[in-house]
């Protein structure tokens, strides 16, 4: 018969008090877990069960760190926010060009594609007239200017 294992409760009264103190001090769940010797998920679960919340959304330490650096490093805004700031409030209407009736002027096949050719697909894959635009792309992008405007549209603000 195997020896019975004695288990001690994970959350003793001392650990609960330490959890609350560390949480109020603004430590992250990972830091609290390291201090208490439990897993991060155990800390998250206990905080949830105790319904502990931070008044400022947990940004105390982040604000303190930013102030301590005297602006040495600021968080980079998300790409979408940067794009939305760069676009004027009343963007001009987007003109969608009708596809040409005949064969595409600079059209190329998949095997002819390179960095020097626009990769915008024309027609439906598998169709007889399917090809890629093939015009000169904007440097660093896969599409020519007209197809770049269609590919990288900015969603309207809510």
XYZ file of C-alpha atoms in Angstrom:
158
model
C 0.000 0.000 0.000
C 1.552 3.316 -1.050
C 2.334 5.854 1.595
C -0.261 8.587 1.768
C 0.946 11.953 0.673
C 0.393 14.860 2.951
C -0.684 17.925 1.016
C -0.619 21.396 2.389
C -3.070 24.032 1.246
C -1.664 26.340 -1.438
C -3.383 29.424 -0.087
C -2.531 29.863 3.563
C -3.589 32.986 5.411
C -0.036 34.383 5.135
C 0.047 33.809 1.369
C -3.355 35.460 0.950
C -2.165 38.538 2.837
C 1.029 38.641 0.781
C -0.991 38.261 -2.428
C -3.215 41.202 -1.511
C -0.225 43.378 -0.532
C 1.697 42.599 -3.715
C -1.417 43.128 -5.834
C -2.103 46.510 -4.233
C 1.551 47.443 -4.725
C 1.050 46.931 -8.465
C 3.148 43.820 -9.028
C 2.271 41.717 -12.044
C 0.801 38.252 -11.628
C 4.109 36.765 -12.764
C 6.035 38.735 -10.109
C 3.532 37.813 -7.392
C 3.778 34.141 -8.356
C 7.568 34.243 -8.124
C 7.383 35.853 -4.683
C 4.864 33.342 -3.335
C 6.267 30.234 -5.015
C 3.078 29.375 -6.899
C 2.152 29.400 -10.569
C 1.039 32.520 -12.398
C -2.290 30.846 -13.178
C -2.823 30.135 -9.484
C -2.348 33.837 -8.759
C -4.718 34.864 -11.568
C -7.351 32.405 -10.361
C -7.117 33.522 -6.743
C -7.277 37.219 -7.714
C -10.379 36.440 -9.745
C -12.032 34.471 -6.946
C -11.255 37.222 -4.443
C -12.636 39.793 -6.945
C -9.597 42.013 -6.508
C -9.419 44.956 -8.914
C -7.050 47.803 -9.537
C -8.529 51.286 -9.653
C -6.261 52.403 -12.466
C -6.439 49.265 -14.606
C -3.019 48.074 -13.451
C -1.036 50.883 -15.088
C 0.665 52.145 -11.902
C 3.970 50.358 -12.441
C 4.008 51.167 -16.157
C 3.488 54.876 -15.429
C 6.189 54.818 -12.749
C 8.633 53.101 -15.114
C 7.891 55.588 -17.922
C 8.393 58.547 -15.586
C 11.639 57.077 -14.262
C 13.079 56.932 -17.753
C 12.304 60.615 -18.433
C 10.828 59.794 -21.796
C 13.731 57.615 -22.901
C 11.318 55.124 -24.427
C 7.657 55.588 -25.189
C 5.309 52.842 -26.326
C 4.979 52.782 -30.080
C 1.380 53.307 -31.214
C -0.216 50.501 -33.128
C 0.099 50.608 -36.910
C -3.609 51.188 -37.352
C -3.578 54.265 -35.113
C -0.608 55.678 -37.016
C -2.362 55.123 -40.322
C -5.588 56.693 -39.064
C -3.717 59.777 -37.854
C -1.978 60.132 -41.196
C -5.210 59.943 -43.205
C -7.201 63.193 -43.454
C -10.647 63.227 -41.847
C -12.441 63.474 -45.182
C -10.579 61.115 -47.491
C -11.204 61.564 -51.190
C -13.543 58.994 -52.701
C -11.765 55.892 -53.930
C -12.097 55.422 -57.630
C -12.271 51.773 -58.541
C -11.020 51.200 -62.030
C -12.934 48.884 -64.315
C -10.865 45.927 -65.469
C -9.746 46.222 -69.068
C -11.904 44.475 -71.622
C -8.994 42.860 -73.438
C -5.758 41.312 -72.213
C -3.869 43.202 -69.488
C -1.134 45.477 -70.825
C 1.680 44.398 -68.466
C 0.092 41.109 -67.379
C 2.401 38.306 -66.335
C 2.089 34.702 -65.236
C 3.010 33.288 -61.854
C 6.362 32.152 -63.227
C 7.167 35.679 -64.465
C 6.518 37.385 -61.092
C 9.446 39.088 -59.380
C 10.066 41.958 -56.962
C 9.950 44.318 -59.930
C 6.360 43.400 -60.894
C 2.981 44.116 -59.275
C 1.515 40.949 -57.750
C -2.161 41.967 -57.936
C -4.216 39.076 -59.387
C -6.370 39.877 -62.407
C -9.474 37.773 -63.168
C -10.271 34.488 -61.419
C -7.601 31.872 -60.688
C -7.987 28.992 -63.111
C -9.646 31.128 -65.807
C -8.027 31.366 -69.228
C -7.381 35.109 -68.858
C -5.946 34.889 -65.294
C -2.689 36.780 -64.775
C -1.011 39.256 -62.428
C -0.872 43.035 -63.007
C 2.881 43.102 -63.718
C 3.258 46.919 -63.534
C 6.118 48.546 -61.599
C 5.349 48.309 -57.854
C 5.978 50.930 -55.184
C 9.328 50.317 -53.523
C 8.971 47.994 -50.533
C 5.394 46.984 -51.440
C 4.117 44.166 -53.646
C 1.653 46.307 -55.641
C 1.673 49.199 -58.112
C 0.226 52.582 -56.928
C -3.350 51.909 -58.088
C -3.501 48.431 -56.553
C -1.806 49.652 -53.346
C -4.711 52.092 -52.858
C -7.163 49.212 -53.174
C -5.165 46.790 -50.977
C -4.340 49.101 -48.072
C -7.605 50.891 -47.351
C -8.057 52.340 -43.887
C -11.264 51.331 -42.142
C -13.504 54.225 -41.215
C -13.413 55.319 -37.593
C -16.349 54.192 -35.468
